[in-house]
CSV table of C-alpha atoms in Angstrom, one decimal:
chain,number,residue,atom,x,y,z
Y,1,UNK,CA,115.9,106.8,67.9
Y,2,UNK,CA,117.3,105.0,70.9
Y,3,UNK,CA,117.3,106.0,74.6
Y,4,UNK,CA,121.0,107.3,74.2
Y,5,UNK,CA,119.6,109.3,71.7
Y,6,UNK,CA,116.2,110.4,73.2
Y,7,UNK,CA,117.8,111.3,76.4
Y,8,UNK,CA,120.5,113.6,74.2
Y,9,UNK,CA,117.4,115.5,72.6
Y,10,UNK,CA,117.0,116.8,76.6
Y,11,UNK,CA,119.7,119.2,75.9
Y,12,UNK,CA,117.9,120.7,73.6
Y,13,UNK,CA,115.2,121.8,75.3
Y,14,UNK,CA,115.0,125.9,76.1
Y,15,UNK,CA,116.0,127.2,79.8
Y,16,UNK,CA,112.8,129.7,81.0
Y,17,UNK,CA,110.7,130.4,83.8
Y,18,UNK,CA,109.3,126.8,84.2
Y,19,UNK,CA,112.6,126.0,86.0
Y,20,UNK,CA,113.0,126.8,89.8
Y,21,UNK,CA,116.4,128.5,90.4
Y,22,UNK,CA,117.9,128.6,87.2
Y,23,UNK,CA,119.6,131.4,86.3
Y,24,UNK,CA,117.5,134.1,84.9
Y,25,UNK,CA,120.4,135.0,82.5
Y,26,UNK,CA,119.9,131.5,80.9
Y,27,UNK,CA,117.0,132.2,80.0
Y,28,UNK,CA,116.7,131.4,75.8
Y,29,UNK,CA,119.8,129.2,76.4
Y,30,UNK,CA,119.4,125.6,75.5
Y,31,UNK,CA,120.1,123.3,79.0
Y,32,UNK,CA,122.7,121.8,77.3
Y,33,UNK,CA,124.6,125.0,76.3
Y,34,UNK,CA,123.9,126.3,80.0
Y,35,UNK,CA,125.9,123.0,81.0
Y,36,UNK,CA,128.5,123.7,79.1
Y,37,UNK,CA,129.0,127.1,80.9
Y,38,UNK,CA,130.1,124.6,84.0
Y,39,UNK,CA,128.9,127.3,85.9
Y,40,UNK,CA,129.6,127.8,90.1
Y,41,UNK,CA,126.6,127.1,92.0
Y,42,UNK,CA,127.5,130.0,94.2
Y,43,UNK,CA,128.4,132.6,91.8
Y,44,UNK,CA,126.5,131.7,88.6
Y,45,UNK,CA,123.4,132.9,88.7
Y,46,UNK,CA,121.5,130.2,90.4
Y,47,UNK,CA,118.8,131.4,92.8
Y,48,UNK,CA,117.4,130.1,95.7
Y,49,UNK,CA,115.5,128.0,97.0
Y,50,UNK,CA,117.4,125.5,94.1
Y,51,UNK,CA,117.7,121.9,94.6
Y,52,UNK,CA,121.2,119.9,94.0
Y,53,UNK,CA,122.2,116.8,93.4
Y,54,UNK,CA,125.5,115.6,93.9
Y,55,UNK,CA,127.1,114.0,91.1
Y,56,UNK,CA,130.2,112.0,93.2
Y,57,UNK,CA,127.1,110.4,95.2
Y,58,UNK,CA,125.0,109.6,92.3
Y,59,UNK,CA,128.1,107.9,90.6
Y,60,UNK,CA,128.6,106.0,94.4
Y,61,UNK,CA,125.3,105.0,94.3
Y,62,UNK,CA,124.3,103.8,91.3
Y,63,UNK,CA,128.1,101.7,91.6
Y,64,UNK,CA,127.0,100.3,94.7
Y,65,UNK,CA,123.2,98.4,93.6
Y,66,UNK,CA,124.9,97.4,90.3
Y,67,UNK,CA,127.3,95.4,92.4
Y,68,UNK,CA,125.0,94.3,94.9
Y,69,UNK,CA,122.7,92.7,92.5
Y,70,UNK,CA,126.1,90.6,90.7
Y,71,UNK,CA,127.3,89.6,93.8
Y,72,UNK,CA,123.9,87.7,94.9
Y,73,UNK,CA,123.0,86.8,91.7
Y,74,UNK,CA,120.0,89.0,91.0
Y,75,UNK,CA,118.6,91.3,88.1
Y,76,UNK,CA,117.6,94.8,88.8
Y,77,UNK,CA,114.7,96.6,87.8
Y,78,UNK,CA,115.1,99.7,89.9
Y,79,UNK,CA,111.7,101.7,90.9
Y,80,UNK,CA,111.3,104.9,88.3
Y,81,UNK,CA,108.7,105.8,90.3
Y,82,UNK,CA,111.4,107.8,92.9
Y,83,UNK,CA,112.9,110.1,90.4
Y,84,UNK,CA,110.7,110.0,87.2
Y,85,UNK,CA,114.4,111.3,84.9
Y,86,UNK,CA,114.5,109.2,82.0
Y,87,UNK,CA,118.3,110.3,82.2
Y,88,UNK,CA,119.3,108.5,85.8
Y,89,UNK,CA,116.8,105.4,83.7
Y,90,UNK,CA,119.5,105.8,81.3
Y,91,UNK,CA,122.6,105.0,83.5
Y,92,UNK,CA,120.6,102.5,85.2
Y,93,UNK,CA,120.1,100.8,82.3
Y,94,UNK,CA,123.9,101.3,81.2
Y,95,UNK,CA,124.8,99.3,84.4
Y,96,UNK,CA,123.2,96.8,83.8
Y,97,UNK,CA,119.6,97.0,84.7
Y,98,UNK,CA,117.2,94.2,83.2
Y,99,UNK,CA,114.5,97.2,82.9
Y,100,UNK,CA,112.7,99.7,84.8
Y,101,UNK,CA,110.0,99.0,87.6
Y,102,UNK,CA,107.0,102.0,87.3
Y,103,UNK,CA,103.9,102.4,89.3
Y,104,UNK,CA,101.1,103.5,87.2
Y,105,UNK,CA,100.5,103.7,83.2
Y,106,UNK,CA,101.5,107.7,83.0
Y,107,UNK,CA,105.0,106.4,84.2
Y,108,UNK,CA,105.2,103.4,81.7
Y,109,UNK,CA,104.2,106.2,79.2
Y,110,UNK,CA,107.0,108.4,79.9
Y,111,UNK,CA,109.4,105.5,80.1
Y,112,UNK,CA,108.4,104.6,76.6
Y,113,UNK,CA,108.9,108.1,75.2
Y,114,UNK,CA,112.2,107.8,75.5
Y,115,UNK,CA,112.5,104.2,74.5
Y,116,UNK,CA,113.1,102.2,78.0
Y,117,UNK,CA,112.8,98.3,76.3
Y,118,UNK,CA,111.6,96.7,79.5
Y,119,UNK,CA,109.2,97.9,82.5
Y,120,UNK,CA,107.8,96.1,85.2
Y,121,UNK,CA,104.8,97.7,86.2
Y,122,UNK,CA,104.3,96.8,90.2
Y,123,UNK,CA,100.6,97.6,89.8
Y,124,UNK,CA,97.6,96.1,88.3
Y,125,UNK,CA,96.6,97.8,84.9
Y,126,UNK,CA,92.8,97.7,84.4
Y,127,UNK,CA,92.1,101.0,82.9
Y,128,UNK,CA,90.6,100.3,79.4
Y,129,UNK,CA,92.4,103.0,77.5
Y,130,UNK,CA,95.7,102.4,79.5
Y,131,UNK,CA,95.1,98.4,78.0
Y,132,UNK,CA,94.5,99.9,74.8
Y,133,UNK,CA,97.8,102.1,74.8
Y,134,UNK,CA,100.0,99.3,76.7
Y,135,UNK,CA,98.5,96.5,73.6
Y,136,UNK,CA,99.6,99.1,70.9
Y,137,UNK,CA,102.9,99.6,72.5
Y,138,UNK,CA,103.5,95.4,72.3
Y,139,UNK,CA,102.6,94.9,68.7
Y,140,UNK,CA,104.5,98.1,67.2
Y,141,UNK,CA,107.6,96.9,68.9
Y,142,UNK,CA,108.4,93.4,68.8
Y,143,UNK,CA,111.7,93.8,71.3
Y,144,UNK,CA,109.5,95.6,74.0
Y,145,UNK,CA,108.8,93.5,77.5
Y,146,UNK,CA,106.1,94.5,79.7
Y,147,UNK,CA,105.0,93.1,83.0
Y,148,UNK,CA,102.5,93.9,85.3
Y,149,UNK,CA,100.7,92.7,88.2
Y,150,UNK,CA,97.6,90.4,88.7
Y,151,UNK,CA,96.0,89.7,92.1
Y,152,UNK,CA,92.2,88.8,91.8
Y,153,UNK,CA,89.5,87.3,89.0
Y,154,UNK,CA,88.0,90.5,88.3
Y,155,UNK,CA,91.1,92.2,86.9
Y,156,UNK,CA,91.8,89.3,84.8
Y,157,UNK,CA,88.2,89.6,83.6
Y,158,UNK,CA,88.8,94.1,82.8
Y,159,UNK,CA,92.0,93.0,81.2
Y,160,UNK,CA,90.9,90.3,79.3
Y,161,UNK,CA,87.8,92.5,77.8
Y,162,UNK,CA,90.1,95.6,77.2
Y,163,UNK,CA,92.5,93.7,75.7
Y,164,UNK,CA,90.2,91.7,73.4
Y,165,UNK,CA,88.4,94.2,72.0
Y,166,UNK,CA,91.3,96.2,71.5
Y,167,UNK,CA,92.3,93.6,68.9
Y,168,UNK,CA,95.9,93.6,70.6
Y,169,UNK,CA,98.0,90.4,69.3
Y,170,UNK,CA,100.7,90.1,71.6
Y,171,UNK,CA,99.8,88.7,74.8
Y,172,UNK,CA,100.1,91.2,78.2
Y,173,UNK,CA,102.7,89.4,80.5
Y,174,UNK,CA,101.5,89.2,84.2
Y,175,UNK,CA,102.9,87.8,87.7
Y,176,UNK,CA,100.7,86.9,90.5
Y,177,UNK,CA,101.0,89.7,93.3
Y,178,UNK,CA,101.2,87.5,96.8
Y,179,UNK,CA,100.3,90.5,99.7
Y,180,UNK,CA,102.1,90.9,102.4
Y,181,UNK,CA,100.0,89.9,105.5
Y,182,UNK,CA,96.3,90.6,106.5
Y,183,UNK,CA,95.8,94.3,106.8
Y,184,UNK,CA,98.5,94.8,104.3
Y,185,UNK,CA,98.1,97.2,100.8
Y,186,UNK,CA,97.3,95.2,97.5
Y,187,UNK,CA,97.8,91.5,96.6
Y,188,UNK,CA,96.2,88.0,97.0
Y,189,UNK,CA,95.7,87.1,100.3
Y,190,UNK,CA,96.0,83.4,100.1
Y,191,UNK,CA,97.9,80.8,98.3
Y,192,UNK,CA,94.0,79.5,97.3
Y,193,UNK,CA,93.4,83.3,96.1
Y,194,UNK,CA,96.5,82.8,94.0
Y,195,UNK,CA,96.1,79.7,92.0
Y,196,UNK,CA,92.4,80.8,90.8
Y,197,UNK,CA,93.9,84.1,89.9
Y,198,UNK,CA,96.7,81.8,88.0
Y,199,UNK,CA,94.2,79.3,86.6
Y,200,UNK,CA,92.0,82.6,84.7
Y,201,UNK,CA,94.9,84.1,83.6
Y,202,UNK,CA,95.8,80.6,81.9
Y,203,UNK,CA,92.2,80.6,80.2
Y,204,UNK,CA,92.8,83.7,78.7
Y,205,UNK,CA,94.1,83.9,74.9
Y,206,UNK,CA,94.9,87.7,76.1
Y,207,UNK,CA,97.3,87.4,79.2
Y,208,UNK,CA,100.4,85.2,79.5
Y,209,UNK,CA,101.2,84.3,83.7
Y,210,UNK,CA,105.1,84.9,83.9
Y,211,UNK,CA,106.0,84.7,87.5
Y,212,UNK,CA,104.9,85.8,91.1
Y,213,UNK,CA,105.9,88.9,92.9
Y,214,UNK,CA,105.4,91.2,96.5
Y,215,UNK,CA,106.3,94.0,97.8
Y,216,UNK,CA,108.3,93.2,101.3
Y,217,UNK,CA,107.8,96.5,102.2
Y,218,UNK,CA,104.5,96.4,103.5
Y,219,UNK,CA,104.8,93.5,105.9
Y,220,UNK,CA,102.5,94.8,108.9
Y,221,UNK,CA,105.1,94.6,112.1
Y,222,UNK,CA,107.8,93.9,109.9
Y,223,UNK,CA,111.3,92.5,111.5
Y,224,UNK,CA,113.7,90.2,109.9
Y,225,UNK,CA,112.1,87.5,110.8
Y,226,UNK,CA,108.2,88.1,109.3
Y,227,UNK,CA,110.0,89.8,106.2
Y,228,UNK,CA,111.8,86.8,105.8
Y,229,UNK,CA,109.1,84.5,106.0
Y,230,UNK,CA,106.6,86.4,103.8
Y,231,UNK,CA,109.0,86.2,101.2
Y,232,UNK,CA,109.5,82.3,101.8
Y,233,UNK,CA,106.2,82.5,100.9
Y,234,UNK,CA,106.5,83.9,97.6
Y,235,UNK,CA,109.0,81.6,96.6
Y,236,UNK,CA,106.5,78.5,97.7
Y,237,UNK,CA,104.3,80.2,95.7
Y,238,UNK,CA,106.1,80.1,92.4
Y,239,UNK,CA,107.3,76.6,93.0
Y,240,UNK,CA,103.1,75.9,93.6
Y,241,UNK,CA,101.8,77.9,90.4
Y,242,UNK,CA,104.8,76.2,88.7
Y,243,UNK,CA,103.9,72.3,89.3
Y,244,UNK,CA,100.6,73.1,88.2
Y,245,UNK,CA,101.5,74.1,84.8
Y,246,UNK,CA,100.5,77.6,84.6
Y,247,UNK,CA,104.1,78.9,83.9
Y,248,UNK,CA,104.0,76.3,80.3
Y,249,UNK,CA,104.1,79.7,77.9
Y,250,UNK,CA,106.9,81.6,79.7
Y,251,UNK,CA,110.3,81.8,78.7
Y,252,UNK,CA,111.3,82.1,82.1
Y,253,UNK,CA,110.2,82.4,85.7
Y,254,UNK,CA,110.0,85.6,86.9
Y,255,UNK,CA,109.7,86.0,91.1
Y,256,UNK,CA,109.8,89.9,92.1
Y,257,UNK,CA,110.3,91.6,95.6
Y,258,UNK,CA,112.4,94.7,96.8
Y,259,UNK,CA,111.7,97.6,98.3
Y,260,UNK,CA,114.9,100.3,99.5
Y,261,UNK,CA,114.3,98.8,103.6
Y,262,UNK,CA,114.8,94.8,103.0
Y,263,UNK,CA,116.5,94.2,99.9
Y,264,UNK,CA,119.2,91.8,102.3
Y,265,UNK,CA,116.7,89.7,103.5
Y,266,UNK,CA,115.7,89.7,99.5
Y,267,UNK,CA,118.9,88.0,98.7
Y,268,UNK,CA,118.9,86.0,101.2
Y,269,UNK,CA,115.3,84.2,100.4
Y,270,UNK,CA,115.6,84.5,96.6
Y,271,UNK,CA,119.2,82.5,96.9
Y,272,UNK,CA,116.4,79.9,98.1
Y,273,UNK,CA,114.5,79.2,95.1
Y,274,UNK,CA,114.5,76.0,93.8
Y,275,UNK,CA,115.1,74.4,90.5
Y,276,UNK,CA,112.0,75.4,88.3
Y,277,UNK,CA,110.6,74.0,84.8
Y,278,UNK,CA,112.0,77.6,83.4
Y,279,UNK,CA,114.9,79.5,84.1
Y,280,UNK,CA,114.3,81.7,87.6
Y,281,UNK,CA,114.6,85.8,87.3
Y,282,UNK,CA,115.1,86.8,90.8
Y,283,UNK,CA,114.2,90.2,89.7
Y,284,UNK,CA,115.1,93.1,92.6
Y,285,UNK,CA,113.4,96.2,92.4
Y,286,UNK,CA,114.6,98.8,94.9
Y,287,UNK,CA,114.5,102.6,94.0
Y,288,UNK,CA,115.4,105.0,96.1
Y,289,UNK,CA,119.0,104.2,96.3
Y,290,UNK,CA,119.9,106.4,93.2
Y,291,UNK,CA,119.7,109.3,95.4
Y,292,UNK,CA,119.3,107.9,99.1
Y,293,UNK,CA,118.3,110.2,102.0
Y,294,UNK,CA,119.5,111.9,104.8
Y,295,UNK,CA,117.1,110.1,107.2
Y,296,UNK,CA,114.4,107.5,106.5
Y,297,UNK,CA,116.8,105.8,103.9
Y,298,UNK,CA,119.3,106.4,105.5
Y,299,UNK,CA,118.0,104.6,108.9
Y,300,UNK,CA,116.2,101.9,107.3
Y,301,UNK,CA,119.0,100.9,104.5
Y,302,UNK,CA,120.2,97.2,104.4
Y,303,UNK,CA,123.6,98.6,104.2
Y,304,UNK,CA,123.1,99.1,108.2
Y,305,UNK,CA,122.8,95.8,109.0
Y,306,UNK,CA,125.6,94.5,106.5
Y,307,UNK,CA,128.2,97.4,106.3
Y,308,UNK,CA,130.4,95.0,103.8
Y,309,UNK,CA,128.0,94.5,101.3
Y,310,UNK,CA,128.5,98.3,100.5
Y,311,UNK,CA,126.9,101.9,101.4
Y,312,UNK,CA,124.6,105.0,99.8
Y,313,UNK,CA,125.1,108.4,99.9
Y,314,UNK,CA,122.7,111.1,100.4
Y,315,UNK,CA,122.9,113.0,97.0
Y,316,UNK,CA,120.3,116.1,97.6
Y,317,UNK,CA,121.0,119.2,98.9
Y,318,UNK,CA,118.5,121.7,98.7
Y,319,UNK,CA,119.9,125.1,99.2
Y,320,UNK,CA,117.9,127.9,100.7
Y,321,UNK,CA,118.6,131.2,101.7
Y,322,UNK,CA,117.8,133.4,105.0
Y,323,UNK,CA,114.9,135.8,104.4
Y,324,UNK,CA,113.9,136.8,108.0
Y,325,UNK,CA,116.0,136.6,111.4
Y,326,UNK,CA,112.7,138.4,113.6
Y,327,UNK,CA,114.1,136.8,117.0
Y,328,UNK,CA,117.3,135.8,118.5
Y,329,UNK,CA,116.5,132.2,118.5
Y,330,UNK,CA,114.3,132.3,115.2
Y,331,UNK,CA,114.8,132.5,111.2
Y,332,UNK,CA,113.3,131.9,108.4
Y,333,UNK,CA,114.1,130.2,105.3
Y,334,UNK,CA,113.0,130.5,101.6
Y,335,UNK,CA,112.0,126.9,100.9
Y,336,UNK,CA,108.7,125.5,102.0
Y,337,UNK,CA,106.0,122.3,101.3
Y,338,UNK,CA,106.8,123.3,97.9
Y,339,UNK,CA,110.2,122.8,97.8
Y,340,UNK,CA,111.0,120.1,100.1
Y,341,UNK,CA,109.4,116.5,101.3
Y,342,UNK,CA,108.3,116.2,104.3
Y,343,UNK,CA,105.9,113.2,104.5
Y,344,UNK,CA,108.9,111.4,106.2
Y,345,UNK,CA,110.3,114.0,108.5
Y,346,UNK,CA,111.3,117.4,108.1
Y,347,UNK,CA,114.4,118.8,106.4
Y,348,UNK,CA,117.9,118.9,108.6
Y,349,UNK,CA,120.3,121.8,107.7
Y,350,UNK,CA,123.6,120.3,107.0
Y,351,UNK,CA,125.6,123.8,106.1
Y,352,UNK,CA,125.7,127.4,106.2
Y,353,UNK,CA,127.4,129.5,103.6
Y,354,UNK,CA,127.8,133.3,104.5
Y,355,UNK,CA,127.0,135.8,102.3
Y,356,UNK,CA,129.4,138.4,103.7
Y,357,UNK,CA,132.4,135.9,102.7
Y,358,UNK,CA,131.6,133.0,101.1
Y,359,UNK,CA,132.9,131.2,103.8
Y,360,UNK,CA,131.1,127.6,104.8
Y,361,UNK,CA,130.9,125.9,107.7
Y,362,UNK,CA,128.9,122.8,109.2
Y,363,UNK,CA,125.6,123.7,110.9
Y,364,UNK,CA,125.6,124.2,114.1
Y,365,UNK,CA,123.9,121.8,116.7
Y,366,UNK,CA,121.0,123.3,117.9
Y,367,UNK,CA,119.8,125.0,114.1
Y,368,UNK,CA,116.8,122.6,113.6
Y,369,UNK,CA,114.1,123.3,111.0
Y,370,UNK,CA,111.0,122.8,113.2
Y,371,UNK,CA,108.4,123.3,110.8
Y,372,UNK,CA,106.8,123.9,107.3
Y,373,UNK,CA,105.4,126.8,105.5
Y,374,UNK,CA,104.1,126.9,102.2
Y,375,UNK,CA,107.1,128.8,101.2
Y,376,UNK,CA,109.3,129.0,104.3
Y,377,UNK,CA,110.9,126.9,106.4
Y,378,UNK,CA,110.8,127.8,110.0
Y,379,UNK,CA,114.4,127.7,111.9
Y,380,UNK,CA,115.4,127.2,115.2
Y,381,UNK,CA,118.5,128.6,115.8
Y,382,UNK,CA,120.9,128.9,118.8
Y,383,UNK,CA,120.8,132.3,120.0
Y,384,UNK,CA,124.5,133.2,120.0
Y,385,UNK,CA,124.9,131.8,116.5
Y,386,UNK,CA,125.6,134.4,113.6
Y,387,UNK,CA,123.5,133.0,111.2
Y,388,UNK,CA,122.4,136.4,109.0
Y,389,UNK,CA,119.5,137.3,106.8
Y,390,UNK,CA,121.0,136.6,103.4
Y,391,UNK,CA,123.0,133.6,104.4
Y,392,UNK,CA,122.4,130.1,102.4
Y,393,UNK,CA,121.8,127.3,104.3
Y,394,UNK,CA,121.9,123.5,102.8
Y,395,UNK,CA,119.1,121.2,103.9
Y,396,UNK,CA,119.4,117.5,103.7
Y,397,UNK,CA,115.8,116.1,103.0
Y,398,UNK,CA,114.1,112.5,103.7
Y,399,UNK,CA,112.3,110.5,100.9
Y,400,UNK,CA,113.3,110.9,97.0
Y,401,UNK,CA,110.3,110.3,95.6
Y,402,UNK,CA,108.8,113.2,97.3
Y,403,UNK,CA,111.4,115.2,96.5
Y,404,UNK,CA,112.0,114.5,92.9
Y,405,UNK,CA,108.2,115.1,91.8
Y,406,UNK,CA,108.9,118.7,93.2
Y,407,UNK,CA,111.4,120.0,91.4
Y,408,UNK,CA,111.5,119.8,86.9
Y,409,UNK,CA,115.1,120.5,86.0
Y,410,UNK,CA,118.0,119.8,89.2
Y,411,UNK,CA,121.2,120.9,88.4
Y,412,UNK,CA,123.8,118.2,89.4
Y,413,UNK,CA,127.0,119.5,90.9
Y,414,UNK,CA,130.8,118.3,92.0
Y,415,UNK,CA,131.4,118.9,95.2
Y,416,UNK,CA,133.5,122.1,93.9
Y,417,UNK,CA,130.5,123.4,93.1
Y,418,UNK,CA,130.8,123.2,89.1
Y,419,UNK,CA,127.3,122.4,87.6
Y,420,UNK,CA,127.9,119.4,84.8
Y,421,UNK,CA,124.8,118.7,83.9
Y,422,UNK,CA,121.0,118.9,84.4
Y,423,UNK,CA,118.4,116.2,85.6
Y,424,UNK,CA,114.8,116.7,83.7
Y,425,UNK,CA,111.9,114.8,85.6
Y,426,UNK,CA,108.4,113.9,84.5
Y,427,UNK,CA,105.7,114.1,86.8
């Protein structure tokens, strides 16, 4: 079968309790016979706490990085590792994606279930059995493109064992991962560092060295400026490795940066890179665009500091409901740690719907979720508002990737409230 195909066979699978908020009279249903239904996300049955995703911003966004990346010239390998939903991999794909960027071997698994044909892993594989799996996976299929990261001699040592006494014929493609600064997360630290790591790979009959990549992101004290010139420094880097022959076996050069906070300055420095022995991929990699935030994405966007190169829109809403109204000033929600991220701030409630009438409105100033329960969110709320036990009230939520790994089937919505279709995840 083919992804189309793979990601079809999700409609097939049974609606039951696993599900958080789905209507327990779907229960038996199929998910793609409950989307048929097009049921209201008011009055179909849905329960709360249920998180939503809006399908006019998902369309918006997903428009929005596919024409970012043609107008500078770029390919796209969008991080997985936000939303683990082999569907939004789909459309990502369908517009034009070069492949799909994942974090660790569980996530290049799932990919691979439902046939993604090229994954960047931005992570060093040295796991024996995860080798093992990974060599398997390149000599059954012929078409399939995997890279991963290398940065020091005793990963290209694990590798090179796993991989050799695995038997695996196909050689593992790798870049050289250039860290971001001193006191930074993985990577080499030197441009020394980086040509040893280069010249093992080269020795090997088990790896092939295909490029040079980074993660911006982690820049300690990062501003335009330091971002800018750490990634000068990855392109000096390929243009180094590449004069010393190590790139000889690829069929092209690949040099990899972008995170969701710098992908301008991305552009900008990969536009840079100079004519190379190979053809260049200026491959981009930023994730959490397919959904975007209602805070820390939505502060730290590129789209801020460039308005005409495009916007996001925040396409989660989490909808919770009033359980407890104890004190004037106080309420309580039905959505807690377990519902909602809050590793980068807490949730903001962006509307109230009453339960008397139906009626919506925006939330008031003033009604401020000030902290995090298990299972409740904790409400400050303006004294004289009418905000009543029973009541639903939206919450806008900061960081996807915390957000997605919470919730296993998100219906997606128009913003009549019709439910289209369903979003399965894999964490």
């Amino acid at each position: 079968m083919d992804i189309d195909e793979r990601i079809a066979a999700l409609d097939g699978e049974r609606v039951d309790h696993r599900f958080k908020g789905l209507p327990p009279d779907a229960e038996g249903l199929t998910v793609g016979e409950l989307a048929a239904q097009r049921r209201d996300l008011f009055d179909g049955g849905f329960g709360t706490p249920l998180l939503v995703l809006s399908q006019e911003a998902l369309e918006h966004n997903l428009a929005a990085l596919e024409e970012y990346a043609e107008r500078y010239g770029l390919a796209f390998a969008p991080h997985g590792k936000t939303s683990m939903a082999p569907q939004l991999f789909a459309r990502q794909l369908a517009r034009g994606a070069w492949g799909i960027t994942l974090a660790v071997p569980h996530q290049v698994r799932v990919a691979r279930a439902f046939g993604v044909p090229r994954i960047f892993l931005a992570n060093q594989l040295v796991d024996p059995a995860a080798l093992r799996w990974a060599g398997a996976e390149l000599d059954a299929d012929p078409a399939f493109e995997l890279v991963c990261y290398v940065d020091s001699l005793r990963a290209v040592e694990l590798m090179d064992a796993a991989l050799r006494a695995a038997g695996v014929r196909r050689r593992l493609d790798v870049v050289v991962e250039l860290g971001a600064g001193q006191g930074a997360r993985t990577g080499v630290r030197t441009g020394r560092e980086a040509e040893a790591v280069a010249a093992a790979v080269s020795a090997t009959g088990t790896l092939r060295l295909v490029g040079v990549a980074g993660y911006e992101g982690e820049v300690p004290d990062a501003d335009p400026e330091r971002v800018r010139a750490y990634l000068r420094r990855l392109v000096a880097l390929a243009g180094t490795l590449d004069r010393a022959g190590r790139f000889a076996d690829a069929a092209a050069i690949v040099v990899s940066a972008g995170g969701s906070a710098w992908f301008d300055a991305v552009a900008d420095v990969l536009a840079e890179v100079p004519e190379l022995s190979r053809p260049v991929l200026k491959l981009l990699r930023s994730g959490a665009y397919v959904t975007h935030d209602d805070d820390h994405y939505r502060r730290i966007t590129p789209f801020n500091r460039v308005p005409d190169d495009g916007d996001l829109l925040p396409a989660f809403r989490l909808w919770t409901q009033v359980v407890s109204r104890p004190a004037p000033d106080q309420a309580f929600l039905n959505a807690g740690k377990r519902d909602a991220p809050y590793d980068l701030g807490l949730p903001a409630p962006r509307a109230v719907r009453s339960a008397r009438d139906g009626s919506t409105r925006a939330a008031p100033e003033g009604l401020e979720v000030v902290r995090l329960s298990d299972q409740h969110a904790w409400l400050k709320v303006p004294p004289a508002d009418g905000l009543e036990v029973g009541d639903w009230v939206a919450l806008g939520v900061s960081h996807p990737c915390t957000t997605f790994d919470k919730w296993a089937l998100i219906p997606v919505a128009r913003a009549d409230g019709t439910v289209t279709s369903y979003v399965r995840t894999f964490f």
